[in-house]
Amino acid sequence: MKKKSILIVALLFFSAAISSSFKNANRDNNPPGEFEILLEYLETNASYLQGDGFPIIMADEVRKNLKNPKQHIIDIRTDSWFEYGHIKNAANVASSDLLDYFKTKINPEEFEQIVLVCYSGQSAAYFTSLLRLAGYDNAYSMKWGMSSWREDFAEGTWLKNTSNDFATNLEVDEKVKEEKGEHPTLNTGKTDAKEILNVRLEELFAVPYKEYIIKSEDLFADPSNFYIINYWDEAKCDGHIPGSLHYHPNASITKDLITLPIDEKVVVYEETGQKAAYVVAYLNVLGYDAGNLAYGENGFMNTLLKKTGGDAFTKKEINMFPVIE
């Protein structure tokens, strides 16, 4: 009888210990939040952020496929600019309506290429990035926008905004990335990755791209007001904006995310501002406060890019292709 009592006490003690260990384990291993859930999902849906895999195509390729029914062109410029002149068979869709357009107005799977066109290629790249994250892997942006289609379109965009105003303000010292910090908190109320993503996309498509533009003069006025990312290999750079950090295109942007601040404006730049726009969209989906440097390095060191063989905008990039007026 005494042995049975001892055995019962031992079993009760063992059971309590196991229960306590499970409770401690639950405290130490909290379930993933919305950010972690979404990040894990996007890791396999944003391969274009690595290397040179950005879905950017040239104007001459778009023109060659004008008669191809498998190509669909979407012009996201204003009604007035669209009426002034647009590519044949292009549909005029406001950026805020893009997600609904893909879901209800067309069958995206019918096309090999759905090409977004804007003024300079930057806003088209931004919204193409969002569409890619939404799962539309046949979405592309046209490089340089309508500026590469005809000269009168370039006059008010690339030709007007390329400059060398801050080409002498560069530095070569490399700033050290921060250690792992906090990440943004998402509050969509959803627990499924696709549902979280859909809420985030609906929110971002409703915001005009101009809200994410940072001008060179504002950035150089006081770089310390921003967390600046040079999305380029420093070995290929002749200098970078003071205080900026290099995030390599051939490295893991996901891994680098843990070093980004959540209490500063993150500004991304590279040569044209178009690849940067893809990165900015990705960061904004995850809840970071990210913006794009308008016209990239072309906006402050265009001549230097020409001299070093960089991706500089010149009149050679401008075609004289026909438009519908």
Coordinates of C-alpha atoms in Angstrom, one line a residue:
M1 CA 0.0 0.0 0.0
K2 CA 2.9 2.3 0.9
K3 CA 4.6 1.5 -2.4
K4 CA 1.4 2.3 -4.3
S5 CA 1.1 5.7 -2.6
I6 CA 4.7 6.5 -3.4
L7 CA 4.1 5.6 -7.1
I8 CA 1.0 7.8 -7.3
V9 CA 2.8 10.8 -5.8
A10 CA 5.7 10.2 -8.3
L11 CA 3.3 10.1 -11.2
L12 CA 1.6 13.3 -10.1
F13 CA 4.9 15.0 -9.7
F14 CA 6.1 13.8 -13.2
S15 CA 2.8 14.9 -14.8
A16 CA 3.1 18.4 -13.2
A17 CA 6.7 18.7 -14.4
I18 CA 5.7 17.8 -18.0
S19 CA 2.8 20.3 -17.9
S20 CA 5.1 23.0 -16.6
S21 CA 7.7 22.3 -19.3
F22 CA 5.0 22.6 -22.0
K23 CA 3.9 25.9 -20.6
N24 CA 7.4 27.2 -20.5
A25 CA 8.0 26.0 -24.1
N26 CA 4.9 27.9 -25.2
R27 CA 6.1 31.1 -23.6
D28 CA 9.5 30.8 -25.2
N29 CA 8.2 29.8 -28.6
N30 CA 5.4 32.3 -29.3
P31 CA 3.4 31.6 -32.5
P32 CA 4.6 33.6 -35.5
G33 CA 3.0 37.0 -36.0
E34 CA 1.6 38.4 -39.3
F35 CA 5.0 39.7 -40.3
E36 CA 6.7 36.4 -40.0
I37 CA 3.9 34.6 -41.7
L38 CA 3.9 37.0 -44.6
L39 CA 7.7 37.1 -44.9
E40 CA 8.0 33.3 -45.1
Y41 CA 5.4 33.2 -47.8
L42 CA 7.1 36.0 -49.9
E43 CA 10.5 34.4 -49.7
T44 CA 9.4 32.1 -52.5
N45 CA 7.5 34.7 -54.4
A46 CA 10.0 37.5 -54.9
S47 CA 12.9 35.9 -56.8
Y48 CA 13.1 39.0 -59.0
L49 CA 14.7 40.9 -56.1
Q50 CA 17.9 38.9 -56.6
G51 CA 20.5 39.5 -59.3
D52 CA 19.3 40.9 -62.6
G53 CA 16.0 39.1 -62.7
F54 CA 13.8 42.1 -62.6
P55 CA 10.9 41.8 -65.1
I56 CA 11.8 45.0 -67.0
I57 CA 11.5 44.9 -70.8
M58 CA 12.6 47.4 -73.5
A59 CA 10.3 49.5 -75.7
D60 CA 11.5 47.8 -78.9
E61 CA 10.4 44.4 -77.6
V62 CA 7.0 45.8 -76.7
R63 CA 6.7 47.3 -80.2
K64 CA 7.7 44.0 -81.9
N65 CA 4.8 42.3 -80.1
L66 CA 2.1 44.8 -80.8
K67 CA 0.3 42.3 -83.1
N68 CA 0.8 39.5 -80.7
P69 CA -2.5 38.7 -78.9
K70 CA -0.5 37.2 -76.0
Q71 CA 0.8 40.7 -75.1
H72 CA -1.4 43.1 -73.2
I73 CA -0.3 46.7 -72.5
I74 CA -1.6 48.7 -69.5
D75 CA -1.0 52.4 -69.5
I76 CA -1.3 53.8 -65.9
R77 CA -0.8 57.5 -66.8
T78 CA -3.6 60.0 -66.4
D79 CA -6.5 60.2 -68.9
S80 CA -5.2 63.4 -70.4
W81 CA -1.7 62.0 -71.1
F82 CA -3.2 58.8 -72.5
E83 CA -5.4 60.8 -74.8
Y84 CA -2.4 62.9 -75.9
G85 CA -0.7 59.7 -77.1
H86 CA -0.5 56.1 -76.2
I87 CA 0.7 52.7 -77.5
K88 CA -1.8 51.0 -79.9
N89 CA -4.2 48.7 -78.1
A90 CA -3.1 49.8 -74.7
A91 CA -5.7 49.9 -71.9
N92 CA -5.8 53.0 -69.7
V93 CA -6.1 51.8 -66.1
A94 CA -5.5 53.9 -63.0
S95 CA -2.9 52.4 -60.6
S96 CA -5.5 52.3 -57.8
D97 CA -7.7 50.0 -60.0
L98 CA -5.0 47.6 -61.1
L99 CA -5.7 44.8 -58.7
D100 CA -9.4 44.9 -59.5
Y101 CA -8.6 45.0 -63.2
F102 CA -6.5 41.8 -62.9
K103 CA -9.1 40.1 -60.8
T104 CA -12.3 41.0 -62.7
K105 CA -11.7 42.7 -66.0
I106 CA -9.2 40.3 -67.7
N107 CA -8.0 36.8 -67.5
P108 CA -4.3 37.3 -66.8
E109 CA -3.5 33.7 -67.7
E110 CA -4.4 34.3 -71.3
F111 CA -1.3 36.5 -71.8
E112 CA 2.4 35.8 -71.9
Q113 CA 3.2 39.4 -71.1
I114 CA 1.2 42.0 -69.4
V115 CA 3.3 45.2 -69.7
L116 CA 2.7 48.2 -67.4
V117 CA 3.7 51.6 -68.9
C118 CA 4.0 54.9 -67.2
Y119 CA 5.9 58.2 -67.7
S120 CA 9.4 57.1 -66.6
G121 CA 9.2 53.4 -65.8
Q122 CA 9.4 54.0 -62.1
S123 CA 5.8 53.9 -61.0
A124 CA 5.1 51.0 -63.5
A125 CA 8.0 49.1 -61.8
Y126 CA 6.5 49.7 -58.4
F127 CA 3.1 48.5 -59.2
T128 CA 4.4 45.6 -61.3
S129 CA 6.3 44.5 -58.2
L130 CA 3.0 44.5 -56.2
L131 CA 1.3 42.5 -59.0
R132 CA 4.2 40.0 -59.0
L133 CA 3.8 39.6 -55.2
A134 CA 0.1 39.0 -55.9
G135 CA 1.0 36.1 -58.0
Y136 CA 0.9 37.5 -61.5
D137 CA 4.2 36.3 -62.8
N138 CA 3.6 37.5 -66.4
A139 CA 3.5 41.2 -65.3
Y140 CA 6.4 43.4 -66.6
S141 CA 7.3 47.1 -66.6
M142 CA 8.6 48.9 -69.7
K143 CA 12.0 50.4 -69.1
W144 CA 12.2 54.2 -69.1
G145 CA 8.4 54.3 -69.6
M146 CA 6.9 56.4 -72.4
S147 CA 10.1 58.4 -72.4
S148 CA 11.7 55.7 -74.5
W149 CA 8.8 55.6 -76.9
R150 CA 8.9 59.2 -78.2
E151 CA 10.9 62.3 -77.5
D152 CA 8.0 64.5 -76.5
F153 CA 7.2 62.2 -73.7
A154 CA 10.8 62.2 -72.5
E155 CA 11.0 66.0 -72.4
G156 CA 8.9 66.3 -69.2
T157 CA 10.4 63.3 -67.4
W158 CA 13.9 61.9 -68.0
L159 CA 15.3 64.7 -70.1
K160 CA 14.1 67.2 -67.5
N161 CA 15.2 65.4 -64.4
T162 CA 18.6 64.0 -65.2
S163 CA 21.3 66.1 -63.6
N164 CA 24.8 66.2 -62.1
D165 CA 23.9 68.4 -59.2
F166 CA 25.4 66.2 -56.5
A167 CA 28.0 64.1 -58.4
T168 CA 30.7 65.6 -56.3
N169 CA 29.0 64.9 -53.0
L170 CA 29.7 61.2 -53.0
E171 CA 31.8 59.2 -50.5
V172 CA 33.5 55.8 -50.5
D173 CA 33.5 54.9 -46.8
E174 CA 31.2 52.0 -46.1
K175 CA 28.8 52.3 -43.2
V176 CA 28.3 49.2 -41.1
K177 CA 24.8 47.6 -41.0
E178 CA 23.0 47.5 -37.7
E179 CA 22.5 44.3 -35.8
K180 CA 19.3 42.4 -35.8
G181 CA 16.5 44.6 -34.6
E182 CA 12.7 44.8 -34.4
H183 CA 10.5 44.3 -37.5
P184 CA 7.2 46.0 -38.4
T185 CA 4.0 45.0 -36.8
L186 CA 1.2 44.1 -39.2
N187 CA -2.4 44.3 -38.0
T188 CA -4.6 43.0 -40.8
G189 CA -6.4 40.6 -38.4
K190 CA -5.7 37.7 -40.7
T191 CA -3.7 34.6 -39.9
D192 CA -3.3 33.1 -43.4
A193 CA -0.4 34.4 -45.5
K194 CA -2.4 35.0 -48.7
E195 CA -5.1 36.8 -46.7
I196 CA -2.6 39.0 -45.0
L197 CA -1.0 39.7 -48.3
N198 CA -4.3 40.6 -50.0
V199 CA -5.1 43.1 -47.3
R200 CA -1.7 44.7 -47.6
L201 CA -1.9 44.9 -51.4
E202 CA -5.3 46.5 -51.3
E203 CA -4.0 49.1 -49.0
L204 CA -0.9 49.9 -51.1
F205 CA -2.6 50.0 -54.5
A206 CA -4.9 52.7 -53.0
V207 CA -1.8 54.9 -52.3
P208 CA -0.5 57.0 -55.3
Y209 CA 3.1 56.3 -56.2
K210 CA 4.0 59.9 -55.7
E211 CA 3.8 59.4 -52.0
Y212 CA 6.9 57.2 -52.1
I213 CA 9.1 59.6 -54.2
I214 CA 12.1 61.2 -52.5
K215 CA 13.8 64.0 -54.4
S216 CA 17.6 64.1 -54.7
E217 CA 17.8 67.7 -53.3
D218 CA 15.8 66.6 -50.2
L219 CA 18.0 63.6 -49.6
F220 CA 21.3 65.4 -50.0
A221 CA 20.1 68.3 -47.9
D222 CA 20.4 66.1 -44.9
P223 CA 21.1 62.4 -45.5
S224 CA 21.0 61.7 -41.8
N225 CA 17.2 62.1 -41.9
F226 CA 17.0 58.8 -43.9
Y227 CA 18.1 55.2 -43.8
I228 CA 19.7 55.0 -47.3
I229 CA 20.1 51.8 -49.2
N230 CA 22.3 51.6 -52.3
Y231 CA 20.9 48.5 -54.0
W232 CA 24.1 47.8 -55.9
D233 CA 27.4 46.1 -55.5
E234 CA 29.9 48.5 -54.0
A235 CA 32.6 47.1 -56.3
K236 CA 30.8 48.6 -59.2
C237 CA 30.2 52.0 -57.6
D238 CA 32.4 55.1 -57.9
G239 CA 30.9 56.4 -54.7
H240 CA 27.6 56.5 -52.9
I241 CA 25.4 59.0 -51.1
P242 CA 26.8 59.9 -47.7
G243 CA 25.6 57.5 -45.0
S244 CA 24.2 54.9 -47.4
L245 CA 24.6 51.2 -47.0
H246 CA 25.1 48.6 -49.7
Y247 CA 22.6 45.8 -50.0
H248 CA 23.7 43.5 -52.8
P249 CA 21.2 42.3 -55.4
N250 CA 22.8 38.9 -55.4
A251 CA 22.4 38.5 -51.7
S252 CA 19.3 37.7 -49.7
I253 CA 17.1 40.8 -49.2
T254 CA 15.1 38.7 -46.7
K255 CA 18.2 38.2 -44.5
D256 CA 19.1 41.9 -44.8
L257 CA 15.6 42.9 -43.7
I258 CA 16.5 42.2 -40.0
T259 CA 18.9 45.1 -40.1
L260 CA 16.4 47.7 -41.4
P261 CA 14.9 50.2 -38.9
I262 CA 11.2 50.5 -38.3
D263 CA 11.4 54.1 -37.0
E264 CA 13.2 55.7 -40.0
K265 CA 12.4 56.5 -43.6
V266 CA 14.1 53.9 -45.8
V267 CA 15.2 55.2 -49.1
V268 CA 16.3 52.8 -51.9
Y269 CA 18.3 53.8 -54.9
E270 CA 20.3 52.4 -57.8
E271 CA 21.1 53.7 -61.3
T272 CA 17.6 54.2 -62.8
G273 CA 15.2 54.1 -59.9
Q274 CA 13.3 51.3 -61.6
K275 CA 14.9 48.3 -59.9
A276 CA 14.7 50.3 -56.6
A277 CA 10.9 50.7 -57.2
Y278 CA 10.6 46.9 -57.1
V279 CA 12.4 46.7 -53.8
V280 CA 10.4 49.6 -52.3
A281 CA 7.1 47.8 -53.1
Y282 CA 8.4 44.7 -51.4
L283 CA 9.4 46.5 -48.3
N284 CA 6.2 48.4 -48.1
V285 CA 4.1 45.2 -48.3
L286 CA 6.0 44.0 -45.2
G287 CA 5.2 47.2 -43.3
Y288 CA 8.4 49.2 -43.7
D289 CA 8.3 53.0 -44.4
A290 CA 10.2 52.9 -47.7
G291 CA 10.6 55.3 -50.6
N292 CA 12.3 55.5 -53.9
L293 CA 14.9 58.1 -54.9
A294 CA 13.4 59.8 -58.0
Y295 CA 15.4 58.9 -61.2
G296 CA 18.0 57.0 -59.2
E297 CA 21.6 58.0 -59.8
N298 CA 20.6 59.6 -63.0
G299 CA 18.9 62.3 -61.0
F300 CA 22.2 63.5 -59.5
M301 CA 25.2 62.0 -61.4
N302 CA 24.0 61.3 -65.0
T303 CA 27.2 62.4 -66.7
L304 CA 29.3 60.2 -64.4
L305 CA 27.2 57.2 -65.2
K306 CA 27.8 57.9 -68.9
K307 CA 31.6 58.1 -68.4
T308 CA 31.7 54.9 -66.4
G309 CA 29.4 52.9 -68.6
G310 CA 26.6 52.8 -66.1
D311 CA 22.9 52.6 -66.9
A312 CA 22.5 56.3 -67.9
F313 CA 19.6 57.8 -69.7
T314 CA 20.6 59.5 -72.9
K315 CA 18.8 60.4 -76.1
K316 CA 19.9 57.1 -77.5
E317 CA 17.3 55.5 -75.3
I318 CA 14.5 57.5 -77.1
N319 CA 12.8 55.9 -80.1
M320 CA 10.3 57.5 -82.5
F321 CA 7.6 54.9 -82.4
P322 CA 4.0 55.7 -83.5
V323 CA 1.2 56.5 -81.0
I324 CA -2.5 56.6 -81.1
E325 CA -3.8 60.1 -80.4

